Structures are given as structure tokens and as C-alpha cells.
Coordinates of C-alpha atoms in Angstrom, one line a residue:
M1 CA 172.1 143.5 105.5
E2 CA 169.5 141.9 107.8
A3 CA 166.9 142.1 105.1
A4 CA 169.2 140.5 102.6
G5 CA 170.1 137.7 105.0
L6 CA 166.4 137.1 105.7
E7 CA 165.7 136.9 102.0
R8 CA 168.5 134.4 101.5
L9 CA 167.0 132.3 104.3
L10 CA 163.4 132.5 103.0
V11 CA 164.2 131.4 99.4
P12 CA 165.4 127.9 100.3
M13 CA 162.6 127.5 102.8
Q14 CA 160.1 128.4 100.1
Q15 CA 161.7 125.9 97.8
L16 CA 161.6 123.2 100.5
V17 CA 157.9 123.9 101.0
S18 CA 157.3 123.8 97.3
W19 CA 159.1 120.4 97.0
G20 CA 157.1 119.1 100.0
A21 CA 153.8 120.1 98.5
A22 CA 154.8 118.5 95.2
G23 CA 155.8 115.3 96.9
A24 CA 152.5 115.3 98.8
M25 CA 150.6 115.6 95.6
V26 CA 152.5 112.8 93.9
F27 CA 152.3 110.2 96.8
G28 CA 149.5 111.6 99.0
G29 CA 146.8 110.2 96.8
V30 CA 147.8 106.6 97.4
V31 CA 148.1 106.9 101.2
P32 CA 144.4 106.4 101.9
Y33 CA 144.4 103.0 100.3
I34 CA 147.2 101.6 102.6
P35 CA 144.9 100.9 105.6
Q36 CA 142.2 99.5 103.2
Y37 CA 144.8 97.2 101.5
R38 CA 146.1 96.0 104.9
D39 CA 142.5 95.3 106.2
I40 CA 141.7 93.2 103.1
R41 CA 144.9 91.2 103.4
R42 CA 144.4 90.7 107.2
T43 CA 140.7 89.7 107.0
Q44 CA 140.8 88.1 103.5
N45 CA 137.5 89.8 102.9
A46 CA 137.0 92.5 100.3
E47 CA 133.2 92.8 100.8
G48 CA 133.4 96.3 102.2
F49 CA 135.5 97.9 99.4
S50 CA 134.0 98.6 96.0
T51 CA 136.4 97.9 93.2
Y52 CA 134.5 100.4 91.1
V53 CA 136.5 102.9 93.0
C54 CA 139.5 101.4 91.2
L55 CA 137.7 101.7 87.9
V56 CA 136.9 105.3 88.5
L57 CA 140.4 106.2 89.4
L58 CA 141.9 104.2 86.5
V59 CA 139.7 105.9 84.0
A60 CA 140.2 109.4 85.5
N61 CA 144.0 109.1 85.6
I62 CA 144.4 107.7 82.1
L63 CA 142.3 110.6 80.8
R64 CA 144.4 113.0 82.8
I65 CA 147.6 111.7 81.3
L66 CA 146.1 112.1 77.8
F67 CA 145.0 115.6 78.8
W68 CA 148.6 116.4 79.6
F69 CA 149.6 115.8 76.0
G70 CA 147.2 118.5 74.9
R71 CA 147.7 121.0 77.8
R72 CA 150.9 120.7 79.8
F73 CA 150.0 121.1 83.4
E74 CA 152.4 120.7 86.4
S75 CA 154.5 117.5 86.3
P76 CA 153.6 116.5 89.9
L77 CA 150.0 116.0 88.8
L78 CA 151.2 113.8 85.9
W79 CA 153.4 111.7 88.2
Q80 CA 150.4 111.5 90.6
S81 CA 148.4 109.9 87.9
I82 CA 151.1 107.3 87.1
I83 CA 151.5 106.3 90.7
M84 CA 147.7 106.1 91.2
I85 CA 147.3 103.8 88.2
I86 CA 149.9 101.4 89.7
T87 CA 148.2 101.5 93.1
M88 CA 144.8 100.8 91.7
L89 CA 146.1 97.8 89.8
L90 CA 147.6 96.4 93.0
M91 CA 144.3 96.9 94.8
L92 CA 142.4 95.1 92.0
K93 CA 144.9 92.2 92.1
L94 CA 144.4 91.7 95.8
C95 CA 140.6 92.1 95.7
T96 CA 140.3 89.6 92.8
E97 CA 142.5 87.0 94.5
V98 CA 140.6 87.3 97.8
R99 CA 137.2 87.2 96.1
V100 CA 138.0 84.1 94.0
S101 CA 139.5 82.3 97.0
N102 CA 136.3 82.9 99.0
E103 CA 133.9 82.2 96.1
L104 CA 131.6 79.2 96.3
N105 CA 130.4 79.5 92.7
I106 CA 133.3 78.2 90.5
K107 CA 131.9 79.8 87.3
R108 CA 134.7 81.9 85.7
R109 CA 133.9 85.2 84.1
S110 CA 136.4 86.9 81.8
F111 CA 136.8 90.0 79.7
A112 CA 138.8 88.3 76.9
A113 CA 138.5 84.9 75.2
A114 CA 137.7 82.1 77.5
D115 CA 140.6 79.9 78.6
S116 CA 140.3 76.2 77.6
K117 CA 142.0 75.3 80.8
D118 CA 139.2 76.7 83.0
E119 CA 137.7 73.9 85.0
E120 CA 134.1 74.5 84.1
I121 CA 134.5 74.8 80.3
K122 CA 133.8 71.5 78.6
A123 CA 132.9 72.9 75.1
P124 CA 134.2 75.7 72.9
P125 CA 132.9 79.1 74.0
K126 CA 129.9 80.5 72.2
R127 CA 131.8 83.7 71.4
S128 CA 134.9 83.6 69.3
Y129 CA 136.7 86.5 71.0
L130 CA 135.0 88.0 74.0
D131 CA 133.4 86.1 76.9
F132 CA 131.9 89.4 77.8
D133 CA 128.7 89.7 79.9
L134 CA 127.6 93.1 80.8
N135 CA 126.1 91.8 84.1
Y136 CA 129.6 90.7 85.1
F137 CA 131.5 93.8 83.9
W138 CA 134.3 94.5 86.4
H139 CA 133.5 91.3 88.2
W140 CA 136.0 89.1 86.4
S141 CA 137.8 86.1 87.9
K142 CA 141.3 86.9 86.8
F143 CA 143.5 90.0 87.3
T144 CA 144.7 89.7 83.7
D145 CA 141.2 90.5 82.5
Y146 CA 141.2 93.8 84.3
V147 CA 144.6 94.6 82.8
Q148 CA 143.3 93.7 79.3
C149 CA 140.3 96.0 79.8
V150 CA 142.5 98.9 81.0
L151 CA 144.9 98.5 78.1
T152 CA 142.0 98.4 75.6
F153 CA 140.5 101.6 77.1
T154 CA 143.9 103.3 77.0
G155 CA 144.5 102.3 73.4
V156 CA 141.1 103.4 72.1
T157 CA 141.1 106.8 74.0
G158 CA 144.8 107.3 73.2
Y159 CA 144.1 106.9 69.4
I160 CA 141.1 109.2 69.6
T161 CA 143.2 111.8 71.5
Y162 CA 146.0 111.6 68.9
L163 CA 143.5 112.3 66.1
W164 CA 141.9 115.3 67.9
L165 CA 144.8 116.7 69.7
D166 CA 144.8 119.9 67.7
S167 CA 141.2 120.7 68.8
S168 CA 141.2 122.9 71.8
L169 CA 137.5 122.1 72.5
F170 CA 138.4 118.4 72.5
V171 CA 141.4 118.9 74.8
E172 CA 139.4 121.0 77.3
T173 CA 136.6 118.5 77.3
L174 CA 139.0 115.7 77.9
G175 CA 140.4 117.6 80.9
F176 CA 137.0 118.1 82.3
L177 CA 136.1 114.4 81.8
A178 CA 139.3 113.4 83.6
V179 CA 138.7 115.5 86.7
F180 CA 134.9 115.0 86.8
T181 CA 135.4 111.2 86.7
E182 CA 137.8 111.5 89.6
A183 CA 135.4 113.7 91.4
M184 CA 132.9 110.8 91.3
L185 CA 135.5 108.6 93.1
G186 CA 133.5 108.3 96.2
V187 CA 130.1 107.6 94.5
P188 CA 130.6 103.8 94.2
Q189 CA 131.5 103.6 97.9
L190 CA 128.6 105.9 98.7
Y191 CA 126.2 103.6 96.8
R192 CA 127.7 100.5 98.3
N193 CA 127.1 101.8 101.8
Y194 CA 123.5 102.7 100.9
Q195 CA 122.9 99.3 99.5
N196 CA 124.3 97.5 102.5
R197 CA 122.8 100.1 105.0
S198 CA 126.2 99.8 106.6
T199 CA 129.8 100.9 106.3
E200 CA 131.1 97.6 107.8
G201 CA 134.2 96.5 106.0
M202 CA 135.0 100.0 104.7
S203 CA 138.0 101.7 106.2
V204 CA 136.9 105.0 107.8
K205 CA 140.6 105.9 108.0
M206 CA 140.7 105.6 104.2
V207 CA 137.7 108.0 103.8
L208 CA 139.2 110.5 106.4
M209 CA 142.4 110.5 104.3
W210 CA 140.3 111.0 101.2
T211 CA 138.8 114.0 102.7
S212 CA 142.0 115.6 104.0
G213 CA 143.8 114.7 100.8
D214 CA 141.1 116.1 98.5
T215 CA 140.9 119.3 100.5
F216 CA 144.7 119.7 100.3
K217 CA 144.6 118.9 96.6
T218 CA 141.8 121.4 95.8
L219 CA 143.7 124.2 97.6
Y220 CA 146.8 123.2 95.7
F221 CA 144.9 123.5 92.4
I222 CA 143.6 126.9 93.4
L223 CA 146.9 128.3 94.6
N224 CA 148.9 127.0 91.7
Q225 CA 146.3 128.2 89.1
A226 CA 145.8 124.7 87.7
P227 CA 143.2 124.4 84.8
F228 CA 139.8 125.5 86.2
Q229 CA 138.3 122.0 85.7
F230 CA 140.6 120.7 88.5
S231 CA 139.4 123.2 91.1
I232 CA 135.7 122.8 90.4
C233 CA 135.8 119.0 90.5
G234 CA 138.0 119.0 93.5
L235 CA 135.4 120.8 95.5
L236 CA 132.8 118.3 94.3
Q237 CA 135.0 115.5 95.4
V238 CA 135.3 117.0 98.9
F239 CA 131.5 117.1 99.2
V240 CA 131.2 113.4 98.2
D241 CA 133.8 112.5 100.8
L242 CA 131.8 114.3 103.5
A243 CA 128.7 112.5 102.5
I244 CA 130.4 109.1 103.0
L245 CA 131.6 110.2 106.5
L246 CA 128.0 111.2 107.3
Q247 CA 127.0 107.7 106.3
A248 CA 129.6 106.2 108.6
Y249 CA 128.2 108.3 111.5
L250 CA 124.6 107.6 110.8
Y251 CA 124.9 103.8 110.2
S252 CA 127.1 103.6 113.3
Y253 CA 124.8 105.4 115.7
Y254 CA 121.5 104.5 114.0
P255 CA 121.9 101.0 112.6
Q256 CA 119.8 100.1 109.6
K257 CA 118.2 96.8 108.7
P258 CA 120.6 95.2 106.2
V259 CA 119.4 94.6 102.6
S260 CA 119.2 90.9 101.6
H261 CA 121.6 89.8 99.0
T262 CA 120.1 86.3 98.5
T263 CA 119.1 87.0 95.0
H264 CA 122.6 87.7 93.8
P265 CA 125.1 85.0 93.1
A266 CA 128.3 84.9 95.2
S267 CA 130.4 86.0 92.2
T268 CA 128.6 89.3 91.9
K269 CA 128.8 90.5 95.5
A270 CA 131.2 93.1 96.7
L271 CA 133.1 93.5 93.5

């Protein structure tokens, strides 16, 4: 009788733990960006945050959603990708608004066709469709340009996935690209810190949350027998997070001479 009563008690507890873990997977990934978002809003300065982090996560999560159509993994991982895409778009919107408001150079850069209402444009643009300059990729002046770029990428990759969905090799490769891209999440921030010889403006809380979240996520992948690509790239992501924390320690206790940015126009800095 006691064993049966204990079993009836354990079952709902296990279910509760399972729900909690799933909820942590869905929403835990966005938590690290809350302190960074608040810091940028408070200081009106986005210099310390690399928006290439947003690019990496947008690409990774779009590919992960497409991977789901070929190999149905757990739904919390699918919802995590959807929530993360929304979060990264919000981060991009804030960073773009802050950068443009602080920008001394009024030259407008865009992904799509130039707007005739832009204050600097006096003649028809040289290009009929794209005002695209690789030097200013992901440094555009309007949030709508980022949205157009994301939609274009989604449309192209979605069409290719639709054509090759029956190929198991393509599907597995797509899954690997999705999680490997996400594993490279910290690399833009790692490089930004190295360039600046400083972690000033970067939220250390954000990186600590990255590390704890990625550790939890990797353990979740292993315990729930997620596709092997998830576990391998999760471990790689944890190592990159630790490298950024090491930078924060070294640059704090052993300050480096900052690298001059005088050769770069204001519009290309930080973002």
C-alpha cells in the first residue's frame, strides 16, 4: 500500500519536473538578453553588444524550425526557436534605433531599394533594386531592412528545404548547420571584445546566463536523447561562453590598451 501511494505521489512530481524543464527550455534562452536590453535602453548606447549575435541566432533558429519539418524533435525546442526569433528582432529594433539616434554620419544604408524620402538622396539610386553594400551588411539604418533580409533568407532556405525534404542526408545536414550556427553564438561577442581589448558595455550577467543556460540545455539534449547534433554543438557553445567569461576576467584585472577606431565611420561601429 505504501509503495503504491509513493508511486502515485511520484508520478505527478515527475510530470511537474518535466513541465518545468520544458518551460525552461522554451523561455530560458531569452532570459540572458533581458539585462542587456535594459542596459541599452538605460544608457542609450549599444556599442558593447554585437548585433551579429542576433544574426547568428536568427539564422540558427530559422534553420532549426526547417529541420523540424524533416525530423520531428521535441516541441519545446520548436517553441524555443519561435520565441528566440521574436526576441532577436526586438533586440535588433532597439539597437538600430539607438545607433541611428547617436549617429553623426547621416548616410543611410539599406538592404532593399533606397527610399526617395531619405534626406541625403538627391538623385535616383544607382541600383534599381538593392542598395546593398557588403561593407555595410547588417549595419543598416532601418529595422525594416533587417526584417526584409530575414524574410528573404527564410523564403530561400524554406524553398530549398521543400525541394530536398525527402533526402535524409540533406535533413541531417540542415540539423547540423542549425545547431552549429547556434554554437557559434558567442563568437561575434568574443571577437568584439578582442577588437576592443575590453568587455565594457557587455553585460556580464548576460554571459553568465548564457553559460548556465547552455549547460542546462546541453544536459537536456543528452538526457532526452535529442538528435546527436544538438549535444555536440551544445558542448561547443559552453566552451565559447567560458572563453568570453575569461575575457571579462582578464580585461578587468589586466586592462589592455584600446584599439583605435578612428579609421572607421561612425555608422560601422558597434553594429
